[in-house]
mmCIF file of C-alpha atoms and ligand atoms in Angstrom:
data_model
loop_
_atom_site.group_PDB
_atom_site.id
_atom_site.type_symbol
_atom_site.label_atom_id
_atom_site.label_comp_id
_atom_site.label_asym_id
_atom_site.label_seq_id
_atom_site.Cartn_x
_atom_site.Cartn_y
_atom_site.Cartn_z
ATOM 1 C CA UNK V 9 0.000 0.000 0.000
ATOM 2 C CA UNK V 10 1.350 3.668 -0.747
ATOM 3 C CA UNK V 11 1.898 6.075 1.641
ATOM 4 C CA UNK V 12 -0.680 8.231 0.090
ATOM 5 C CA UNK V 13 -3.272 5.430 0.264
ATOM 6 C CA UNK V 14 -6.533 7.051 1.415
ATOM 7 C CA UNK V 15 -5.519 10.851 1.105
ATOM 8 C CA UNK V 16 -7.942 13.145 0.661
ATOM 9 C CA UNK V 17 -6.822 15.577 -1.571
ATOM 10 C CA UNK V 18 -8.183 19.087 -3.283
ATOM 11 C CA UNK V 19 -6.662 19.937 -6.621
ATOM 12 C CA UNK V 20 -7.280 23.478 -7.976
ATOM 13 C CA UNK V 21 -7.626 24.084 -11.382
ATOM 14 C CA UNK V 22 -8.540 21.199 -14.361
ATOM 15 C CA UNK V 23 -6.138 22.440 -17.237
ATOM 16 C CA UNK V 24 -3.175 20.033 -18.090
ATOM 17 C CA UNK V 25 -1.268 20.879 -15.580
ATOM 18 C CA UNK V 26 -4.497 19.941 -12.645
ATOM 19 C CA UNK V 27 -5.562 17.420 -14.612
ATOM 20 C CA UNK V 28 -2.500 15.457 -14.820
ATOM 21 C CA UNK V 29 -1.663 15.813 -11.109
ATOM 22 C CA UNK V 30 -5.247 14.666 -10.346
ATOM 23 C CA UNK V 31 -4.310 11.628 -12.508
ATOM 24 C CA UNK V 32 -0.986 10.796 -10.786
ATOM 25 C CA UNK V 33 -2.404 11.818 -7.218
ATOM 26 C CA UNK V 34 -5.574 9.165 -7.991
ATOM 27 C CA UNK V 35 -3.228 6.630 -8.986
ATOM 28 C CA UNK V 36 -1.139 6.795 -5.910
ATOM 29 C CA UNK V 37 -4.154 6.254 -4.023
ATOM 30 C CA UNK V 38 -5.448 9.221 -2.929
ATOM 31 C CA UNK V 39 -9.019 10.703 -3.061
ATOM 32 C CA UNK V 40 -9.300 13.761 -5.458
ATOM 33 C CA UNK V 41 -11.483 16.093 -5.900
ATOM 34 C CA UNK V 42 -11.068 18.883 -8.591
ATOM 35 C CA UNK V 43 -12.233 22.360 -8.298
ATOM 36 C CA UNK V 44 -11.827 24.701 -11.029
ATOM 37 C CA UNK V 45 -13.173 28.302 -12.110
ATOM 38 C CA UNK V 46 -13.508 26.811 -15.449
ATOM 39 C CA UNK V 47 -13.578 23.344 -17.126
ATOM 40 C CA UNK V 48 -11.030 21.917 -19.359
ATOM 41 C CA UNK V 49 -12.276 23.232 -22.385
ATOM 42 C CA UNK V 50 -12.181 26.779 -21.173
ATOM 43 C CA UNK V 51 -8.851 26.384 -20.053
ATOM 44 C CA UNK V 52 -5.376 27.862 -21.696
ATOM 45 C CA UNK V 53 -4.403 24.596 -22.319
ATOM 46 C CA UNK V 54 -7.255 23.945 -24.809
ATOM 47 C CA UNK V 55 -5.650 26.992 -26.800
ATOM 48 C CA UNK V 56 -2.553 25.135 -26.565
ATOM 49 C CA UNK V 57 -0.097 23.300 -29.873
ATOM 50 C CA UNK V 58 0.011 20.899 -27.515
ATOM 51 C CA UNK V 59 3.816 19.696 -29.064
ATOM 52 C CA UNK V 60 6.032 18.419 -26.467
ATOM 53 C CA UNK V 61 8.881 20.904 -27.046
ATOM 54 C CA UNK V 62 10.886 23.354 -24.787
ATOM 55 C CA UNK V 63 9.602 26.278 -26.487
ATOM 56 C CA UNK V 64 12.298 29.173 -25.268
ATOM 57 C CA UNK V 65 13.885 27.063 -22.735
ATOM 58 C CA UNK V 66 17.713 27.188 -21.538
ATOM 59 C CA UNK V 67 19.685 24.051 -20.817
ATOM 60 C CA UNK V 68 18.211 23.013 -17.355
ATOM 61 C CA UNK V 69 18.478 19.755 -15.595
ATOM 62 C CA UNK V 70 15.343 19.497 -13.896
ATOM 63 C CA UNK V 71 13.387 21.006 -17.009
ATOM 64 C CA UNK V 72 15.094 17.506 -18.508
ATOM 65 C CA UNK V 73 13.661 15.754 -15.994
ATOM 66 C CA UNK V 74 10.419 16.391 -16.217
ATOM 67 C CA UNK V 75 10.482 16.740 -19.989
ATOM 68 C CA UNK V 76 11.985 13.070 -20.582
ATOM 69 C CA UNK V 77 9.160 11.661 -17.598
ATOM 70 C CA UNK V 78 6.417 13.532 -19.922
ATOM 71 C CA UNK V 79 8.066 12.211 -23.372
ATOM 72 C CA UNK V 80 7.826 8.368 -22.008
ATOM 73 C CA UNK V 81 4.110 8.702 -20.569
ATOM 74 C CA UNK V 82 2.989 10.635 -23.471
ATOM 75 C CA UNK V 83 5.071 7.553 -25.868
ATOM 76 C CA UNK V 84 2.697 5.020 -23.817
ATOM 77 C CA UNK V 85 -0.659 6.955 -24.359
ATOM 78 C CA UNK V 86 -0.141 7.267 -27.995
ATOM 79 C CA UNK V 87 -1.004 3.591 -28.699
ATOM 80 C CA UNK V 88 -4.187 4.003 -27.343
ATOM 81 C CA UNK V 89 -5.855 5.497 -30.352
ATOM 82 C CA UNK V 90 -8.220 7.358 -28.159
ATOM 83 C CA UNK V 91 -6.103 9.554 -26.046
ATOM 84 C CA UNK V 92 -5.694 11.791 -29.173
ATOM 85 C CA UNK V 93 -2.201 11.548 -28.511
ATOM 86 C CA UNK V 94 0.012 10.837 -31.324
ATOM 87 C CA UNK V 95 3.682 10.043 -32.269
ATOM 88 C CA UNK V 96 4.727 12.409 -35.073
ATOM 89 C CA UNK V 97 7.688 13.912 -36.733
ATOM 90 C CA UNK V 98 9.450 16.825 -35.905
ATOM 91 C CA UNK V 99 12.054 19.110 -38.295
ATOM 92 C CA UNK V 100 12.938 21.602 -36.438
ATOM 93 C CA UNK V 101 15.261 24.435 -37.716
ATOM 94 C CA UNK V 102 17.948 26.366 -36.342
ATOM 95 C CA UNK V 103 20.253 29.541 -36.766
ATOM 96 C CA UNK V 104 23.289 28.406 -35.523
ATOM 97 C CA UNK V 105 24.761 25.047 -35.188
ATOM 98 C CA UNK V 106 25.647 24.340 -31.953
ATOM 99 C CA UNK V 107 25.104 20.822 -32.254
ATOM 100 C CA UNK V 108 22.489 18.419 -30.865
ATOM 101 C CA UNK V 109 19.717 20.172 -29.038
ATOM 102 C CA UNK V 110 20.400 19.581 -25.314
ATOM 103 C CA UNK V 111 17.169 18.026 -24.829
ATOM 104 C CA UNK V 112 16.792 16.151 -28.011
ATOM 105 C CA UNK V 113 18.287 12.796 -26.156
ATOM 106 C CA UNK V 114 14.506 12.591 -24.780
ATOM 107 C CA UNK V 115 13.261 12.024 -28.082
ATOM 108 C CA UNK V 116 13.055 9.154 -30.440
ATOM 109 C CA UNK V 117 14.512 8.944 -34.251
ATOM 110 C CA UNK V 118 16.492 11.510 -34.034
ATOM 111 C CA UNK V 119 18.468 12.518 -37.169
ATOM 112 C CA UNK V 120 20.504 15.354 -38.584
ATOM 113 C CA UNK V 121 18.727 17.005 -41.826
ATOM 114 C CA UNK V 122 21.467 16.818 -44.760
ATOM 115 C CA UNK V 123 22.428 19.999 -45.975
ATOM 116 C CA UNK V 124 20.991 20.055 -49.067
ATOM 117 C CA UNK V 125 17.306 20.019 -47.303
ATOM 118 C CA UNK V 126 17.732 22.613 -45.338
ATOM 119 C CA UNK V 127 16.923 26.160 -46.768
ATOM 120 C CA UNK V 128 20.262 28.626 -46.612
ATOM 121 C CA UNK V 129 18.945 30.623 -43.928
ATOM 122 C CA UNK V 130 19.025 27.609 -41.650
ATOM 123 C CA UNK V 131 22.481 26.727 -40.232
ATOM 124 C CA UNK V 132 20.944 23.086 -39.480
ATOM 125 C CA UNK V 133 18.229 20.824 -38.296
ATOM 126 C CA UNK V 134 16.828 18.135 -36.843
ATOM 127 C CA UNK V 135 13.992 15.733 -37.061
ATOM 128 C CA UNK V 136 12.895 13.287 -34.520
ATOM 129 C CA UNK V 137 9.706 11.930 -32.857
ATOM 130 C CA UNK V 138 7.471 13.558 -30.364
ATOM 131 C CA UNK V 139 4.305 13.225 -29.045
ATOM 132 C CA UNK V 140 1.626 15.546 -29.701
ATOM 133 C CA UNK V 141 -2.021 16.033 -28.818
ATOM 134 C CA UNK V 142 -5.361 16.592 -30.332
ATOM 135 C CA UNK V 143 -6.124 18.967 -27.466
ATOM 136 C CA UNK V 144 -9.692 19.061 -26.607
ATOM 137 C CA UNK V 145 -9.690 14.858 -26.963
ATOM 138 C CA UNK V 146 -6.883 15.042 -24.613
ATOM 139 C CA UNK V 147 -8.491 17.089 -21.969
ATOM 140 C CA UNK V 148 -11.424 15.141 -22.345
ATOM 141 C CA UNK V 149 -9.535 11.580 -21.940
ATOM 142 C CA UNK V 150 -7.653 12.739 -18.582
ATOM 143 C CA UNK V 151 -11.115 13.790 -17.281
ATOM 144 C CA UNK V 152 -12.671 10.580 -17.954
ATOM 145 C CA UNK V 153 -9.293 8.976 -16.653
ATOM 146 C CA UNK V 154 -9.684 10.997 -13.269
ATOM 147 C CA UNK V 155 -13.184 10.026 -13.023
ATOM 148 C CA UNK V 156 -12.848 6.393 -13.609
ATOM 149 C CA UNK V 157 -10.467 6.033 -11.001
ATOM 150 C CA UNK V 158 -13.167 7.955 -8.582
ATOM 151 C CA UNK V 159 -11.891 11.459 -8.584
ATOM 152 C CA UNK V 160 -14.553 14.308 -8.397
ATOM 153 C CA UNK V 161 -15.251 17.605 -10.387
ATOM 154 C CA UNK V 162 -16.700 19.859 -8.865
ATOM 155 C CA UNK V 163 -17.008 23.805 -10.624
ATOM 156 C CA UNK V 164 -15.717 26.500 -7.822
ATOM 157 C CA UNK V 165 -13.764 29.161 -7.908
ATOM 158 C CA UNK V 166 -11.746 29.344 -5.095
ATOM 159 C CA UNK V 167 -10.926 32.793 -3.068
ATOM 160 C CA UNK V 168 -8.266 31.335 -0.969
ATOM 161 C CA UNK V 169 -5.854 28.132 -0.877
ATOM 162 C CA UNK V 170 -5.393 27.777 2.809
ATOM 163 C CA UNK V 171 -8.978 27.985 3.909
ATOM 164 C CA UNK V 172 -9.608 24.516 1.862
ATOM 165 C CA UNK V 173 -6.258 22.897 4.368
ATOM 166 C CA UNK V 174 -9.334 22.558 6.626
ATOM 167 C CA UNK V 175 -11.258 20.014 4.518
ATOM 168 C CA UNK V 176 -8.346 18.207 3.340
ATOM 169 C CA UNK V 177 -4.645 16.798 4.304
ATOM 170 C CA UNK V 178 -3.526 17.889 1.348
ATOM 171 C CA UNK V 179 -4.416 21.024 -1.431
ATOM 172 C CA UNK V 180 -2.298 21.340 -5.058
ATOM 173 C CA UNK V 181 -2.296 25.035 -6.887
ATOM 174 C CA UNK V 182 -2.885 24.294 -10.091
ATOM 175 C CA UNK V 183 -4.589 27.568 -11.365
ATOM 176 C CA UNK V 184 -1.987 28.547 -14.234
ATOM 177 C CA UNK V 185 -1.919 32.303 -14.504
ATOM 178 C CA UNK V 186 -5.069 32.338 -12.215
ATOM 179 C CA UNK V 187 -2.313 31.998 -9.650
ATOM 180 C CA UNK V 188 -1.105 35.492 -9.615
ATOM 181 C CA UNK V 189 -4.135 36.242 -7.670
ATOM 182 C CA UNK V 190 -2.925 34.030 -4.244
ATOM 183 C CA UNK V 191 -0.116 36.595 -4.442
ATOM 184 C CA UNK V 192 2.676 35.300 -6.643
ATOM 185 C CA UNK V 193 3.725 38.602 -8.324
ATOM 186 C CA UNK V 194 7.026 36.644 -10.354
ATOM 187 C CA UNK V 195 4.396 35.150 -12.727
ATOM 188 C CA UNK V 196 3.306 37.262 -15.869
ATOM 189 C CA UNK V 197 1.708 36.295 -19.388
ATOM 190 C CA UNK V 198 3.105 35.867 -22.484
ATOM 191 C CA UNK V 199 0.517 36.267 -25.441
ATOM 192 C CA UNK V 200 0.020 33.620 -28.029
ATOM 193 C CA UNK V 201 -1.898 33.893 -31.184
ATOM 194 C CA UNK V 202 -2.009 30.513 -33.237
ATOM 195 C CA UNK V 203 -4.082 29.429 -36.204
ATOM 196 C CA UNK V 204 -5.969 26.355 -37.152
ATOM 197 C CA UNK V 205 -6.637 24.893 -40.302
ATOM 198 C CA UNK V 206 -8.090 21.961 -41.707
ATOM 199 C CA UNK V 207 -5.778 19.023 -42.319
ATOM 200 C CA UNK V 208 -4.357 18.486 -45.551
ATOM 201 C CA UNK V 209 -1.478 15.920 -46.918
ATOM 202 C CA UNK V 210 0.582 19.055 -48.079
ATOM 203 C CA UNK V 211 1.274 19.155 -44.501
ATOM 204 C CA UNK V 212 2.838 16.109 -43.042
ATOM 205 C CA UNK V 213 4.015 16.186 -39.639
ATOM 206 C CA UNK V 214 5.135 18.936 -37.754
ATOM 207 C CA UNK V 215 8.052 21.989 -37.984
ATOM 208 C CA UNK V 216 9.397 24.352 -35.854
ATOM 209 C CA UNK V 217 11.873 27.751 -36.055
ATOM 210 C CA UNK V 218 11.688 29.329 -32.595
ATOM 211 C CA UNK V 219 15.226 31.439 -32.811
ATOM 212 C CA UNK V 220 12.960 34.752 -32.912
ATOM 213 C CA UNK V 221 11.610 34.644 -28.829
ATOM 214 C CA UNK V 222 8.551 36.832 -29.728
ATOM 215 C CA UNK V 223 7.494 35.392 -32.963
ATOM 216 C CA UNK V 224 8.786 31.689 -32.883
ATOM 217 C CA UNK V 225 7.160 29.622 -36.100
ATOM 218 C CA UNK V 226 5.526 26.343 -35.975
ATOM 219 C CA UNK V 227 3.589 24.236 -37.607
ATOM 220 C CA UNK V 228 1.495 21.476 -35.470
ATOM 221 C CA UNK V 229 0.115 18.608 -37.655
ATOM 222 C CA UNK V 230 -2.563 16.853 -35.450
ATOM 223 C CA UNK V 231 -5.703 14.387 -36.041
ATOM 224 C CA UNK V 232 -8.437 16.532 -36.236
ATOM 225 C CA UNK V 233 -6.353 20.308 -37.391
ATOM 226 C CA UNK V 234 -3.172 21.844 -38.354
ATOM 227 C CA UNK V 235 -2.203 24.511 -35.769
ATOM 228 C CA UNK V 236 0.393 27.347 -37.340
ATOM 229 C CA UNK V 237 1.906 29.380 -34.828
ATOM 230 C CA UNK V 238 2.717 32.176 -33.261
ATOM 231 C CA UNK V 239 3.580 34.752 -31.292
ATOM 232 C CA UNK V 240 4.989 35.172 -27.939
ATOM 233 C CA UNK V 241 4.166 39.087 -26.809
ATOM 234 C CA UNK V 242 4.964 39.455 -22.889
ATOM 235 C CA UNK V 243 2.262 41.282 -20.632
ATOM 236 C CA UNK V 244 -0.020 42.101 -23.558
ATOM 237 C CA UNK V 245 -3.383 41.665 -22.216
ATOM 238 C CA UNK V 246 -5.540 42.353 -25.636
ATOM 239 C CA UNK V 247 -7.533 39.809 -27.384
ATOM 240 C CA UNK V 248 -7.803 41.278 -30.120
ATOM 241 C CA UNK V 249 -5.891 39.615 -33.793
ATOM 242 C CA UNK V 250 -5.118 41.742 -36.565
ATOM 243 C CA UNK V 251 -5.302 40.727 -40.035
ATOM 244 C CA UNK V 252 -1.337 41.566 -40.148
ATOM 245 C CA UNK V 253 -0.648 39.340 -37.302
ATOM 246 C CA UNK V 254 -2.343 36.543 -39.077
ATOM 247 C CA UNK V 255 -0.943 37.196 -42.370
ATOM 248 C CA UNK V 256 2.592 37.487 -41.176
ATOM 249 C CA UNK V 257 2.009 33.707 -39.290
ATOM 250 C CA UNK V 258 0.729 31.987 -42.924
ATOM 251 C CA UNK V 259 4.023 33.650 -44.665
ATOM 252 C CA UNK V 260 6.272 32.777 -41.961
ATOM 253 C CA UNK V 261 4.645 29.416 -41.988
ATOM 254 C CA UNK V 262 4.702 29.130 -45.259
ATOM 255 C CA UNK V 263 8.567 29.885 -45.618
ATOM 256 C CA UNK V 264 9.016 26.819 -43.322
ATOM 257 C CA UNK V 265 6.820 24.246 -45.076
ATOM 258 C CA UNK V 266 5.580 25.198 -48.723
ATOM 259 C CA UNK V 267 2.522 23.054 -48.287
ATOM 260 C CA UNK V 268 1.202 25.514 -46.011
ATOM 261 C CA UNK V 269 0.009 27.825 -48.803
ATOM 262 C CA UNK V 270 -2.088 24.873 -49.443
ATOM 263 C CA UNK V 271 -4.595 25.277 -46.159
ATOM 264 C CA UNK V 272 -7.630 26.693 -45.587
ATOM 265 C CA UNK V 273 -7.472 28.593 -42.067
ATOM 266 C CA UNK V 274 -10.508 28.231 -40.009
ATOM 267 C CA UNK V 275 -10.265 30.131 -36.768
ATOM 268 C CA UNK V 276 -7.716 32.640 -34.874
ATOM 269 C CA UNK V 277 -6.902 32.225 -31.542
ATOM 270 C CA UNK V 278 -5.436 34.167 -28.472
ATOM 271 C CA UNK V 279 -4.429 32.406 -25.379
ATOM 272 C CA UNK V 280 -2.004 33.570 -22.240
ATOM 273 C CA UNK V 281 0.888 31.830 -21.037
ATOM 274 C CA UNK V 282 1.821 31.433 -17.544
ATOM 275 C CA UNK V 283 5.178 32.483 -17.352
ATOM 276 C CA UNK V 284 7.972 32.444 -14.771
ATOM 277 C CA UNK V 285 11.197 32.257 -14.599
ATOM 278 C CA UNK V 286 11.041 28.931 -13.529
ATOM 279 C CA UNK V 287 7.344 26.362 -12.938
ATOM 280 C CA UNK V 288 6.799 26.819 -9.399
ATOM 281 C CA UNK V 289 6.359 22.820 -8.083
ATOM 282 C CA UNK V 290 7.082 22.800 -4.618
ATOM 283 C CA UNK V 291 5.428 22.986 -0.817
ATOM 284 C CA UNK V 292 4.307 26.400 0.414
ATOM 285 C CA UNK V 293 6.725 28.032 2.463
ATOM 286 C CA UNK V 294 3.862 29.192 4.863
ATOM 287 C CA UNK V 295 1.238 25.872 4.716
ATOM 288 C CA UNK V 296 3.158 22.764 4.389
ATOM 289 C CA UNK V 297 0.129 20.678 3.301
ATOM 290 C CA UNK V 298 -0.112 23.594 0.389
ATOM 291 C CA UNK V 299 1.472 22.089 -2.575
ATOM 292 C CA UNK V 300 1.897 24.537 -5.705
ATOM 293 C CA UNK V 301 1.952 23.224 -9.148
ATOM 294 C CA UNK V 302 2.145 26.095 -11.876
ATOM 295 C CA UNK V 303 4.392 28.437 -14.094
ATOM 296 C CA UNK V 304 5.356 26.480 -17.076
ATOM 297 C CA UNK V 305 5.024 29.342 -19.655
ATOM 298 C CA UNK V 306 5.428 27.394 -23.137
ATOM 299 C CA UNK V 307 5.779 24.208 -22.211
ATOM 300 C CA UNK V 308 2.586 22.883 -19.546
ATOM 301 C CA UNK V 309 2.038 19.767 -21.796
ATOM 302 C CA UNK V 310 5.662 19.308 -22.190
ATOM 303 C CA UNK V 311 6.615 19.344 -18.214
ATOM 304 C CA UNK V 312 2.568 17.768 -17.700
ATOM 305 C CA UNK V 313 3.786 14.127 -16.127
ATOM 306 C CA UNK V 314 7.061 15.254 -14.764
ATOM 307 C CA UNK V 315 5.618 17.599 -12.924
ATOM 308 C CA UNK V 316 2.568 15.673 -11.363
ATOM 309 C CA UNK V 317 4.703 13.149 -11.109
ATOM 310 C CA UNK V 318 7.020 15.662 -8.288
ATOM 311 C CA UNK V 319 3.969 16.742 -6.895
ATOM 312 C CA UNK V 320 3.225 12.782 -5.883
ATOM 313 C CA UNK V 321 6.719 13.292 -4.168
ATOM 314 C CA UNK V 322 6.056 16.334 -2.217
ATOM 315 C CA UNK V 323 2.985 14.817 -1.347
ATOM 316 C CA UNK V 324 4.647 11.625 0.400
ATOM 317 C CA UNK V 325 6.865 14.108 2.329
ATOM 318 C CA UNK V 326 3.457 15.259 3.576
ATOM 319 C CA UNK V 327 2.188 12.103 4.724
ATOM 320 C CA UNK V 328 5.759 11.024 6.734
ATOM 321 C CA UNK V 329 5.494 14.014 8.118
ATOM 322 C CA UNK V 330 2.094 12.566 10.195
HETATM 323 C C1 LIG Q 412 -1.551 29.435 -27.972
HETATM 324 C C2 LIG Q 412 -0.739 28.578 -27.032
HETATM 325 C C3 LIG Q 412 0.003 27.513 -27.540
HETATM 326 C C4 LIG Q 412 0.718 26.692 -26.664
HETATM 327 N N1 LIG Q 412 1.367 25.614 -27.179
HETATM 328 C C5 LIG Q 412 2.010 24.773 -26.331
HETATM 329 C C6 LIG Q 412 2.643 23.594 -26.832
HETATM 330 O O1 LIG Q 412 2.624 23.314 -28.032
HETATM 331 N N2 LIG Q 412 3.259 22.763 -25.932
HETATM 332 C C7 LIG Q 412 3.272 23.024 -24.592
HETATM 333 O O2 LIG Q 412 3.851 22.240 -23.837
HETATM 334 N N3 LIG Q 412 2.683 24.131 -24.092
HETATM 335 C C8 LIG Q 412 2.058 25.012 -24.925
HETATM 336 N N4 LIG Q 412 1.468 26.138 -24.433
HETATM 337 C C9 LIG Q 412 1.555 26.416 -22.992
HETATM 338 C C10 LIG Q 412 0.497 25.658 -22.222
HETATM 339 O O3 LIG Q 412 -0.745 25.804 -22.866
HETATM 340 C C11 LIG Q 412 0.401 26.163 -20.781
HETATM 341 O O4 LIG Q 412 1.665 26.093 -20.160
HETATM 342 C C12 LIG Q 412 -0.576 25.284 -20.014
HETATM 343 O O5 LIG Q 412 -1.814 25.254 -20.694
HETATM 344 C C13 LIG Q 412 -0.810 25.765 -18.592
HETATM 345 O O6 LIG Q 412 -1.721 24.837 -18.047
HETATM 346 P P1 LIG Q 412 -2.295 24.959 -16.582
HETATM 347 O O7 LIG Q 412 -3.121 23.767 -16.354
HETATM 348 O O8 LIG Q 412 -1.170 25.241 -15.632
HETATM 349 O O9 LIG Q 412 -3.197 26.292 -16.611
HETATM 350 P P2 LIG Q 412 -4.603 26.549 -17.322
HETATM 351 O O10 LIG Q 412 -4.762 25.739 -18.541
HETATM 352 O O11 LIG Q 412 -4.706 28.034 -17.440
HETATM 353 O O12 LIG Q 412 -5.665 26.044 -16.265
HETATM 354 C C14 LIG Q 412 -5.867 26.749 -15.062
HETATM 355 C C15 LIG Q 412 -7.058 26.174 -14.329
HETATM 356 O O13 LIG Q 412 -7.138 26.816 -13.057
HETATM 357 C C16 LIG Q 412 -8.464 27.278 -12.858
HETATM 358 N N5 LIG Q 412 -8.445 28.422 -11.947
HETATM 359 C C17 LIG Q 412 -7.733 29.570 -12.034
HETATM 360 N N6 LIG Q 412 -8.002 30.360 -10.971
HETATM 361 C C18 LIG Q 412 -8.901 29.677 -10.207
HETATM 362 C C19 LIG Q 412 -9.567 29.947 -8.974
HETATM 363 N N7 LIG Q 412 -9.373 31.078 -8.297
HETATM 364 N N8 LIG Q 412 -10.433 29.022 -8.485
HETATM 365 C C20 LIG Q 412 -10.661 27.867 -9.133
HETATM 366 N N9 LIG Q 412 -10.048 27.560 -10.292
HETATM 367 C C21 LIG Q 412 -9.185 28.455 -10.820
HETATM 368 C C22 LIG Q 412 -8.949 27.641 -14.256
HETATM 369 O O14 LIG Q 412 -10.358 27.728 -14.275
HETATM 370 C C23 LIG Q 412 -8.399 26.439 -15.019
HETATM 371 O O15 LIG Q 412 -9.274 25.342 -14.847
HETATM 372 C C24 LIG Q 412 0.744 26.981 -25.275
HETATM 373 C C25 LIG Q 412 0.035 28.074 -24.778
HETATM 374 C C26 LIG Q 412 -0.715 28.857 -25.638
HETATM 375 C C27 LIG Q 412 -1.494 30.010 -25.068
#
């Protein structure tokens, strides 16, 4: 029996990030119960690529970590065709060659592009295997997940983590950029405007140039879309998309895979970021039984399992503590 056996447990929050700890925290036996302002499709994450790739991130150990524990659960849900996750390939593009990407040894298949396919503006690049996710199908398979294993959803929005110590052992922050409001004045927003489109075989698999940190380029092949991305515009709070944004994505886009000029774009979308200067996945300072579990800017689905799977850590240090 685990040490958790028989918690009871409050998780805040049902984007990837609460999701996926209520997941791991129901698996290690605990009793969960989810509250969240808004359900998963409402959620930032259901804006979300949904690539597992560490969009803007510096070499970092325990990034790896969590990145290579999310790779190999991710790998493992992709063979169950209703997960919406799915192993594809990845070319991704870069400036200068400085050799393997430092966190490419997570991936699968990895390969060096010859030179003679890749355009002269590219120094190099890569292709391997990563998983990726049909977002809303995702969402909607960790729910039923969660709920199969006897978790509860309940819709609340919560004014304060510490009163809710009172009807549990334990409580995990999960609230994204909804977080700022308990306080935490190092997180910001980053905005993101991507595009879908409707799948098409010009566009096989997926591509990515992210050397420019406020207008990195990708292209997301997934089963039901094709997301082409994007921006990355700190502390702007507008929703608002102009035609020139959108334009400049589909040529930028475009000059990464030619089969782009080939879609038919259905939607624009603006979504937030939570970003800090590092996820925030640790006990509360203050309440010991508070466990926080947010901050991962451009990469939530990428850090998803590593990080629940830490929280399921922090959580046993709770219960040895008695
Ligand atoms: C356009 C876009 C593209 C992206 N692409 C990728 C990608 O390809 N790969 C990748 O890894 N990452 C990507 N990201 C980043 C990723 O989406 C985020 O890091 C991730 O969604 C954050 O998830 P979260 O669960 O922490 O927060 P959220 O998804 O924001 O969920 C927060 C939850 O907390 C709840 N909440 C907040 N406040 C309260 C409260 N007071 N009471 C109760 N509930 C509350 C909300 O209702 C919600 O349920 C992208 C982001 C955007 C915007």
């Amino acid at each position: 029996m685990s040490a958790l056996s028989g918690m009871d447990v409050i998780v805040v929050g049902a984007g990837v990030s609460g999701l996926t700890t209520a997941v791991a925290m129901s698996l290690a036996g605990c009793r969960v119960t989810i509250l969240a302002a808004e359900g998963p499709s409402q959620t930032t994450s259901a804006l979300a690529a949904a690539i597992w790739h560490p969009f803007y991130q510096a070499p970092d150990l325990v990034y790896l970590a969590r990145a290579r524990h999310t790779y190999a659960t991710m790998h493992r849900l992709s063979s169950d065709a209703s997960s919406g996750v799915r192993m594809r390939p990845l070319t991704e593009y870069f400036r200068r060659d400085a050799g393997v990407p430092w966190w490419a040894e997570c991936t699968g298949g990895l390969c060096r592009v010859p030179p003679e396919r890749v355009p002269s503006r590219f120094a190099c690049a890569y292709r391997m295997d990563v998983p990726v996710a049909a977002t809303s199908t995702y969402l909607c398979y960790l729910m039923n997940m969660f709920l199969e294993l006897g978790g509860r959803f309940v819709p609340r929005r919560v004014e304060g983590l510490a009163s809710l110590l009172d009807e549990v052992e334990v409580v995990v922050n999960c609230c994204g950029f909804g977080s700022r409001q308990f306080g935490d004045d190092a997180l910001s927003l980053s905005r993101a405007v991507v595009l879908r489109a409707t799948r098409d075989d010009a566009v096989q698999g997926c591509f990515i140039d992210d050397s420019d940190p406020f207008a990195p380029t990708y292209i997301v092949e997934r089963d039901d879309d094709i997301v082409l991305g994007g921006t990355a515009e700190p502390d702007l709070t507008s929703t608002v998309i102009g035609q020139r944004q959108i334009d400049d994505i589909v040529h930028r886009c475009t000059r990464l895979c030619e089969g782009v000029a080939a879609l038919r774009v259905i939607d624009a979308r603006v979504g937030f970021r939570p970003v800090r200067h590092s996820p925030r996945v640790v006990r509360d300072e203050r309440y010991r039984r508070l466990l926080h579990n947010y901050g991962h800017g451009g990469g939530g689905f990428t850090l998803s399992w590593g990080c629940a799977n830490d929280i399921v850590r922090l959580a046993g240090g709770v219960a040895s503590d008695g």
